[in-house]
Every structure is written in structure tokens, then in C-alpha cells.
Short mmCIF file of C-alpha atoms and ligand atoms in Angstrom, two decimals:
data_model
loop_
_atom_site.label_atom_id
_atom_site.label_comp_id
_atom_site.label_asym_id
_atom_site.label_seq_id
_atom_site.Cartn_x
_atom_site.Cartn_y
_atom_site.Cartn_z
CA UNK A 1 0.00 0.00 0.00
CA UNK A 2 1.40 3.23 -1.05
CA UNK A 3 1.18 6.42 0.79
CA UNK A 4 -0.56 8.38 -2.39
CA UNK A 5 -2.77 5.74 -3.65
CA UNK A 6 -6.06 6.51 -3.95
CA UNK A 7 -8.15 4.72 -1.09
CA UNK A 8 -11.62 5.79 -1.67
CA UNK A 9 -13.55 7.06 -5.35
CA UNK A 10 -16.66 8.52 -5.50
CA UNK A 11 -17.98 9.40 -8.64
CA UNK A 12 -20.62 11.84 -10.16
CA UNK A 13 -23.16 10.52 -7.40
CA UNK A 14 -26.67 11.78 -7.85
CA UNK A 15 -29.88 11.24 -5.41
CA UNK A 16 -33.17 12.29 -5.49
CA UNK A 17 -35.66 11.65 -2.67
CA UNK A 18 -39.19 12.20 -4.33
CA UNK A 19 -38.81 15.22 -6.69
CA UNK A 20 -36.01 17.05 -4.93
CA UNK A 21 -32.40 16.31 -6.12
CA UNK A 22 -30.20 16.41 -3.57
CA UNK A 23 -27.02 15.28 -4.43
CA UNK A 24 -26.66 16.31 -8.53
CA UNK A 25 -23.16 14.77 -9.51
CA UNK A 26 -20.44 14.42 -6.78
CA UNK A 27 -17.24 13.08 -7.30
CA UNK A 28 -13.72 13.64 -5.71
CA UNK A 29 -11.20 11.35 -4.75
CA UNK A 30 -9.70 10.40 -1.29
CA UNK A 31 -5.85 9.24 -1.12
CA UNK A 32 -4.31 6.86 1.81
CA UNK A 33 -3.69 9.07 4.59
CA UNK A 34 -5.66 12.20 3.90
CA UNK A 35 -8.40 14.45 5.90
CA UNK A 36 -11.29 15.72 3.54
CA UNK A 37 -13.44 18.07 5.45
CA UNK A 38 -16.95 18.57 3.76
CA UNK A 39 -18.85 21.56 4.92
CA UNK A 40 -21.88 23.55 3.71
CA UNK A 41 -25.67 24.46 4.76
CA UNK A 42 -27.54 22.04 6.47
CA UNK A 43 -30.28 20.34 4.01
CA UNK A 44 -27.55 20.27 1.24
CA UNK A 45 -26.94 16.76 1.15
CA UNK A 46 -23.88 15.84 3.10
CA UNK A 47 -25.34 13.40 5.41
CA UNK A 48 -27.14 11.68 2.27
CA UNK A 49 -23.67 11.98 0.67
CA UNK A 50 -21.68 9.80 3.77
CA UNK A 51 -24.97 7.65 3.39
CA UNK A 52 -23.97 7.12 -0.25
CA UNK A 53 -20.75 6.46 0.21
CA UNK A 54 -20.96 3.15 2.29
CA UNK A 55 -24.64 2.46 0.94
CA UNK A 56 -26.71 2.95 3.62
CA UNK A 57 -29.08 4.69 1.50
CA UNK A 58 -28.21 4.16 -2.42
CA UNK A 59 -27.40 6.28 -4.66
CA UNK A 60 -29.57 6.40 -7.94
CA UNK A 61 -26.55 6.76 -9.93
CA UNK A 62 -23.14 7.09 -9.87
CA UNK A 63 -20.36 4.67 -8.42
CA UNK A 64 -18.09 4.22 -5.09
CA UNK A 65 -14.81 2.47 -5.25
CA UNK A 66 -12.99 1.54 -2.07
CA UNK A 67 -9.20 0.00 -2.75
CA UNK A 68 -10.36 0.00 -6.67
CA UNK A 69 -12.94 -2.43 -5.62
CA UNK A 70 -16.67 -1.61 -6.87
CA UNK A 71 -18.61 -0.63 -3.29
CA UNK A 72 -21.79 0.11 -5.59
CA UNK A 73 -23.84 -3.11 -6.61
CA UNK A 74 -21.52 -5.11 -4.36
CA UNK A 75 -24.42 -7.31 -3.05
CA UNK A 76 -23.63 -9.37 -0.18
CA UNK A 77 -20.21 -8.02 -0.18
CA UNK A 78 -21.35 -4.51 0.86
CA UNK A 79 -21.46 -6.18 4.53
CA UNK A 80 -17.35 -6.49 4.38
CA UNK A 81 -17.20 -2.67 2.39
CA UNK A 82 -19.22 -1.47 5.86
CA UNK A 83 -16.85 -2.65 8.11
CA UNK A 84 -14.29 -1.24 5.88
CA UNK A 85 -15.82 2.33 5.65
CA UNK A 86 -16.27 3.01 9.78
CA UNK A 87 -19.18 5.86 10.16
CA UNK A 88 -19.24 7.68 13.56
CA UNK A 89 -22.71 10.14 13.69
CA UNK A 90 -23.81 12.52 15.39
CA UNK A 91 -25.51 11.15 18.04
CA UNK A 92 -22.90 8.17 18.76
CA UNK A 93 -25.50 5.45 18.31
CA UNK A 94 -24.34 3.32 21.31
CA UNK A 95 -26.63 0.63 22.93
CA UNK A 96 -27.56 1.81 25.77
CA UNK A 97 -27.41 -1.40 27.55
CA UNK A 98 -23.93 -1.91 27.06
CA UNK A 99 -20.89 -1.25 28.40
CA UNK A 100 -18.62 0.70 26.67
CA UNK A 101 -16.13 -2.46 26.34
CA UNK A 102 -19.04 -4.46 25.05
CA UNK A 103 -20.36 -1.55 22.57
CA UNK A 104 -16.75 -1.83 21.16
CA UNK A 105 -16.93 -5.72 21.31
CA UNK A 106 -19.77 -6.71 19.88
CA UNK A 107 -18.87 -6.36 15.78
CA UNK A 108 -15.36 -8.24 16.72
CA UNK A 109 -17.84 -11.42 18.06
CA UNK A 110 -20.60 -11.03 15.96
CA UNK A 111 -18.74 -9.54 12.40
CA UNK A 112 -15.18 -10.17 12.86
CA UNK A 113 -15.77 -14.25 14.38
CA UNK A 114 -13.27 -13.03 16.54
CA UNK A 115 -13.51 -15.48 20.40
CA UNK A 116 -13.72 -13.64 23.32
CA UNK A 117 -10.50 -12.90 24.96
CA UNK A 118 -9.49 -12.07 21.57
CA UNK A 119 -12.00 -9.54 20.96
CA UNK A 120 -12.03 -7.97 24.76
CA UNK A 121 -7.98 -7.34 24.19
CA UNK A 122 -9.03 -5.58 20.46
CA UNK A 123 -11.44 -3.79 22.35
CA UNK A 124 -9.27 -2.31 24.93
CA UNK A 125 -6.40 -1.84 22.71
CA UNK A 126 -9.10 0.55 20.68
CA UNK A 127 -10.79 2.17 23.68
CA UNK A 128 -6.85 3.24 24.84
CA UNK A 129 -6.58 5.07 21.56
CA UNK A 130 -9.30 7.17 21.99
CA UNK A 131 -8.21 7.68 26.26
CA UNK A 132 -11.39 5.75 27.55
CA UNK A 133 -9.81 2.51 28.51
CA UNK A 134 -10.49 3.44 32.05
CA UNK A 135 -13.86 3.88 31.45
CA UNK A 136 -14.00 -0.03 29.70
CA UNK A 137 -17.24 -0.89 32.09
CA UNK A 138 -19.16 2.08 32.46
CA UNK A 139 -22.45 2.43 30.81
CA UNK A 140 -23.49 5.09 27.84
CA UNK A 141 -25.22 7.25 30.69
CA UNK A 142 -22.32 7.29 32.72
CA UNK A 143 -20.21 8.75 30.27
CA UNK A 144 -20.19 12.25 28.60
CA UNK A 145 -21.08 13.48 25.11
CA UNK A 146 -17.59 13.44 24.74
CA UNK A 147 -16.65 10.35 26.12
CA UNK A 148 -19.36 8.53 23.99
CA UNK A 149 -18.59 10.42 21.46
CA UNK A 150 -15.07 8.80 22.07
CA UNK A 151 -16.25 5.17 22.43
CA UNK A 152 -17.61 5.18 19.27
CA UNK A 153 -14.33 6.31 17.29
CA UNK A 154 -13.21 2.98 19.37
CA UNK A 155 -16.19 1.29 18.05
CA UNK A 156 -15.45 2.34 14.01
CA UNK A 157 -11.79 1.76 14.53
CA UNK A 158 -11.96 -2.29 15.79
CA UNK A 159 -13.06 -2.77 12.63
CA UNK A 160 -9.62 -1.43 11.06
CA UNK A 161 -11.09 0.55 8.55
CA UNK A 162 -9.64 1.69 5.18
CA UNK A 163 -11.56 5.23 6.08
CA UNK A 164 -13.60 6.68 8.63
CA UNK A 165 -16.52 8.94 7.64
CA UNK A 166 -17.43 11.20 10.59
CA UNK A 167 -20.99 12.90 10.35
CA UNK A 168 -21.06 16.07 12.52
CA UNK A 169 -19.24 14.16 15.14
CA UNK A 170 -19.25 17.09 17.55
CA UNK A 171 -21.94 19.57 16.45
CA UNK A 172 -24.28 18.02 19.94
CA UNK A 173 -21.61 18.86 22.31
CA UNK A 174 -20.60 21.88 24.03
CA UNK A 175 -17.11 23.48 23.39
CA UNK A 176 -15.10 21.54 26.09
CA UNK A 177 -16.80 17.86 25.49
CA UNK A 178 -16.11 19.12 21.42
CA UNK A 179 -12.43 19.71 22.17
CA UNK A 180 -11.60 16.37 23.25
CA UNK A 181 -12.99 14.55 20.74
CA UNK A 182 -11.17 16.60 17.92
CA UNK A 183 -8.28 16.20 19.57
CA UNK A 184 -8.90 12.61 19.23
CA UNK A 185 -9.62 13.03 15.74
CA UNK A 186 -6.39 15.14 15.09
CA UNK A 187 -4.03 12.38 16.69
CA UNK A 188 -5.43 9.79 14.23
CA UNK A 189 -4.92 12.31 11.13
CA UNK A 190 -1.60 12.88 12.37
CA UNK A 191 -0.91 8.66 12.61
CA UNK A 192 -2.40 8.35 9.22
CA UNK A 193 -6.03 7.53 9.47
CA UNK A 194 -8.34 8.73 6.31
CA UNK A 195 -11.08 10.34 7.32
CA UNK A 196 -14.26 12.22 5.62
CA UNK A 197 -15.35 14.79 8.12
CA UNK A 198 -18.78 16.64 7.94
CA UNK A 199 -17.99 19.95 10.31
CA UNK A 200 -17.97 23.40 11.14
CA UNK A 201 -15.33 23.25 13.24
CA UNK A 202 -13.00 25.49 10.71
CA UNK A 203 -10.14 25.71 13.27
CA UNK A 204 -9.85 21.73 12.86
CA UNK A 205 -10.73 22.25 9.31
CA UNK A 206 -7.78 24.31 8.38
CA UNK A 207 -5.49 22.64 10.48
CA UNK A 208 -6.10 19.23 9.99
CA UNK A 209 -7.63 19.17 6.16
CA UNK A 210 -5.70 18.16 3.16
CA UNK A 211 -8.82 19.69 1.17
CA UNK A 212 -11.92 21.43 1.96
CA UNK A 213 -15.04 20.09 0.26
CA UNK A 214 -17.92 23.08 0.08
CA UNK A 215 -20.98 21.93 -0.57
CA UNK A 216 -24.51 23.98 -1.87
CA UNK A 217 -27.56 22.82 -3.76
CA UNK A 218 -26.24 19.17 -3.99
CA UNK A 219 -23.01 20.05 -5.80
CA UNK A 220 -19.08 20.63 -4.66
CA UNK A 221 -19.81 24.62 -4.59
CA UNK A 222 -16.03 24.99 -4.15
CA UNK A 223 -13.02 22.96 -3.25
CA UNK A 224 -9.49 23.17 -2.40
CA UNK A 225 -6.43 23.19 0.59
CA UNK A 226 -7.92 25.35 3.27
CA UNK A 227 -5.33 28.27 3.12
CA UNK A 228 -6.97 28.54 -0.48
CA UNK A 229 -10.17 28.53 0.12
CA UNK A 230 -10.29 30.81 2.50
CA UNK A 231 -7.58 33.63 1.66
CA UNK A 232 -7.90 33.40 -2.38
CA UNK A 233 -10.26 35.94 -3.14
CA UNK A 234 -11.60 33.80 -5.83
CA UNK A 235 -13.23 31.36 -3.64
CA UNK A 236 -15.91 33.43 -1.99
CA UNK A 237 -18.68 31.18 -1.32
CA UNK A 238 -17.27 29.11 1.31
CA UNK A 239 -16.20 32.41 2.64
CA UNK A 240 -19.61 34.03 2.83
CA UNK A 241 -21.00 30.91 4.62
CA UNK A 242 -18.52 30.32 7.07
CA UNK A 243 -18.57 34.41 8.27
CA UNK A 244 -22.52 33.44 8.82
CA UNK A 245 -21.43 30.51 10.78
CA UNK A 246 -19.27 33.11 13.33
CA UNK A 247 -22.11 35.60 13.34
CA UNK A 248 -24.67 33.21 14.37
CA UNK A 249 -22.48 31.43 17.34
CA UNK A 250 -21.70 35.49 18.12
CA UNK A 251 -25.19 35.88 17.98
N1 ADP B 301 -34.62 9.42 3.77
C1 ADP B 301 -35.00 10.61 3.29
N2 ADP B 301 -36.22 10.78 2.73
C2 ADP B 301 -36.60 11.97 2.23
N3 ADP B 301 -35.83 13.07 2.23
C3 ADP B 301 -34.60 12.98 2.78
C4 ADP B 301 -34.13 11.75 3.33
N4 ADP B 301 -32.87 11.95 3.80
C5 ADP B 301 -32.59 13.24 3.55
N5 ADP B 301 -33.63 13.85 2.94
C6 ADP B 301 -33.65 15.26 2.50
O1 ADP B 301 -32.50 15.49 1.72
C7 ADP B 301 -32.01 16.79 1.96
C8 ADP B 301 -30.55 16.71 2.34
O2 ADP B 301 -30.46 16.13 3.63
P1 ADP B 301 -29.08 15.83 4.33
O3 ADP B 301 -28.25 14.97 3.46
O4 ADP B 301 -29.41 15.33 5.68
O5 ADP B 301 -28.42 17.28 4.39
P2 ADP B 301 -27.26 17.84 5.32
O6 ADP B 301 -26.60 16.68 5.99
O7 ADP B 301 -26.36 18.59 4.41
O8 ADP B 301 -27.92 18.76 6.30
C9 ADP B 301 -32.90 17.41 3.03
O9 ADP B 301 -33.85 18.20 2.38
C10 ADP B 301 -33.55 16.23 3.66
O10 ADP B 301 -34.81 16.56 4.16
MG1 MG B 302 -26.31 16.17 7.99
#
């Protein structure tokens, strides 16, 4: 596997729900190693777009390629593509009725065959990664935002994904709870992890981004390295949106 190769290919993906056309042709590529940061107004697809991407909701056309291999009509393979494309959401999506060692365990039993001591040692190793091995047998109530939030990076990681597609991983915590988990986020960039990121965080996004992805209408508005996009006077758009973004948390 070479540093540069391209890991992940999405191309000219288009998705209507009823009448409305959300997503109207996106493609870009995503290389081994590499942050892609995808922001833009809410409603304008990039949820559907992650969705797309490891097929949780189907694209109408347009194809996804992860390691050159065809995610798109995969069939029963697109089981194996999901555990290679790890998704962490919003709202962590952990069972409540687990412990955060067994949230983390439960796709190396059930997916991976792994046995139990096996999977518990996987688990832990993951859970370290992301600073919440102490926190192994506590419940989702007991923990944080941030700490969930946290448990299930561990969660997407056991998996060893080929890239992790994060879906406004911090945009239902407050600032301190937000901090730690993009500090989590930044030490995986930094050992190599590819990662889609759907944020507004722009001081992660310019510091941790290879490329920003702006997205309006269902379309890549405007792309580029951050330093581009936002000091080229060219690029505007992204610009305009983002100095609404600082008025409203002003406001
Ligand atoms: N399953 C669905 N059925 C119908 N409409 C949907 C569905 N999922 C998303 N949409 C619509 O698609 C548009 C884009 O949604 P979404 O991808 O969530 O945008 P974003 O993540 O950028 O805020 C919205 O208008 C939303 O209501
Ligand atoms: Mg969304």
C-alpha cells in the first residue's frame, strides 16, 4: 500500500428523494492518509452523501470504489465494504445497555468471528486510543457526550477501517466535550487515518484538512487546501458561509 494511492472514489453521485435532487453529480477522490473536510448548509446533502458512500441509502446513480474495488452493486459483499468504511454520527448510536467495552466488542464477536479474549484485548487496545480505557465498564449514561462520542471512534476503529466517515461528530456537544474529541480526531490524522469529516469546526478544518469540500444545492460549490479557500479571493462562497457561521455562534 502506497502512501498516495487513492483509497476511496466517489464518482458523479446523484440522489433524489421524491422530486427534490439532492445530491446532482459528486465526485472527488480520497488518497491513503488524507483528511477531507466537507462543509456547507444544512439540508444540502452531506449526510445523504456519507450515506452514499458506504450504501446505507443508495445512490440512484453514480459509483463508489474503495481499494479499486466496486462498493456500488456489491451485493452481499457490501457487509465487508461497511466494516471497511467506519461511520461515527452525530448522536454516537451506542446501545444503551452496554458497556462501553461491550459496545466496542460486539462487531469483533458477531462480524469479525473473533472469540472472546481475543476480541475484549481488540477492544481495549481501541478504547486506549481514543483515552477511555479506564472507562471499559461504564455504561453510555455514565459517560459524557464526549466520552461517547469517544467510544464510538473505538467502536469504528476495531473494525480497522480503510476510512472513517465522521458525520457532525461534535456539532451536539458543548465546546469543552467538542475539544476532546477533535483532539482525538487530530491524533489519528496525524498517525495516518483517512477520514471524511462533515464539520464546522474550521479551526480543525484548516489545520487538519488536506482539502476542503464546500458543498450547496447538492453540488461541490467549491473545493481546495484550506489556506486557499479561504484567503484566495476567488473562492468566496465558502467564505460568505462560514462568516454566517461566526455571526450566528456570536449571535
Ligand atoms: N430518507 C429521506 N427521505 C426523504 N428526504 C430525505 C431523506 N434523507 C434526507 N432527505 C432530504 O434530503 C435533503 C438533504 O439532507 P441531508 O443529506 O441530511 O443534508 P445535510 O446533511 O447537508 O444537512 C434534506 O432536504 C432532507 O430533508
Ligand atoms: Mg447532515
Amino acid at each position: 500500500m502506497s502512501e498516495n494511492e487513492i483509497v476511496l472514489k466517489v464518482e458523479e453521485i446523484h440522489k433524489s428523494f421524491g422530486d427534490r435532487e439532492v445530491l446532482r453529480g459528486v465526485s472527488f477522490d480520497v488518497r491513503r492518509g488524507e483528511t477531507k473536510v466537507i462543509i456547507g448548509p444544512s439540508g444540502t446533502g452531506k449526510s445523504t452523501l456519507l450515506r452514499c458512500i458506504n450504501q446505507l441509502t443508495p445512490p440512484d446513480r453514480g459509483r463508489v470504489w474503495l481499494d479499486g474495488e466496486e462498493v456500488t452493486n456489491s451485493g452481499h459483499r457490501i457487509n465487508y465494504f461497511r466494516q471497511k468504511i467506519g461511520m461515527v454520527f452525530q448522536n454516537f448510536f451506542l446501545f444503551d445497555h452496554l458497556t462501553a467495552l461491550k459496545n466496542v466488542e460486539l462487531a469483533l464477536i458477531k462480524v469479525r468471528g473473533m472469540n472472546k479474549a481475543e476480541a475484549r484485548e481488540k477492544a481495549l487496545y481501541e478504547l486506549r486510543q481514543v483515552g477511555m480505557e479506564e472507562w471499559a465498564d461504564h455504561y453510555p449514561a455514565e459517560l459524557s457526550g464526549g466520552q461517547a462520542q469517544r467510544v464510538s471512534i473505538a467502536r469504528a476503529l476495531a473494525m480497522d477501517p480503510d476510512v472513517i466517515l465522521f458525520d457532525e461528530p461534535t456539532s451536539a456537544l458543548d465546546p469543552e466535550l467538542t475539544r476532546e474529541v477533535l483532539e482525538v480526531m487530530r491524533k489519528l490524522a496525524r498517525e495516518g487515518m483517512t477520514m471524511i469529516v462533515v464539520t464546522h469546526e474550521m479551526g480543525f478544518a484548516c489545520s487538519v484538512a488536506n482539502e476542503i469540500l464546500f458543498m450547496e444545492n447538492g453540488v461541490i460549490a467549491e473545493r481546495g487546501p484550506p489556506d486557499q479557500l479561504l484567503y484566495d479571493p476567488r473562492f468566496s462562497r465558502m467564505k460568505d458561509f462560514v462568516g454566517r457561521l461566526d455571526s450566528r455562534t456570536e449571535g
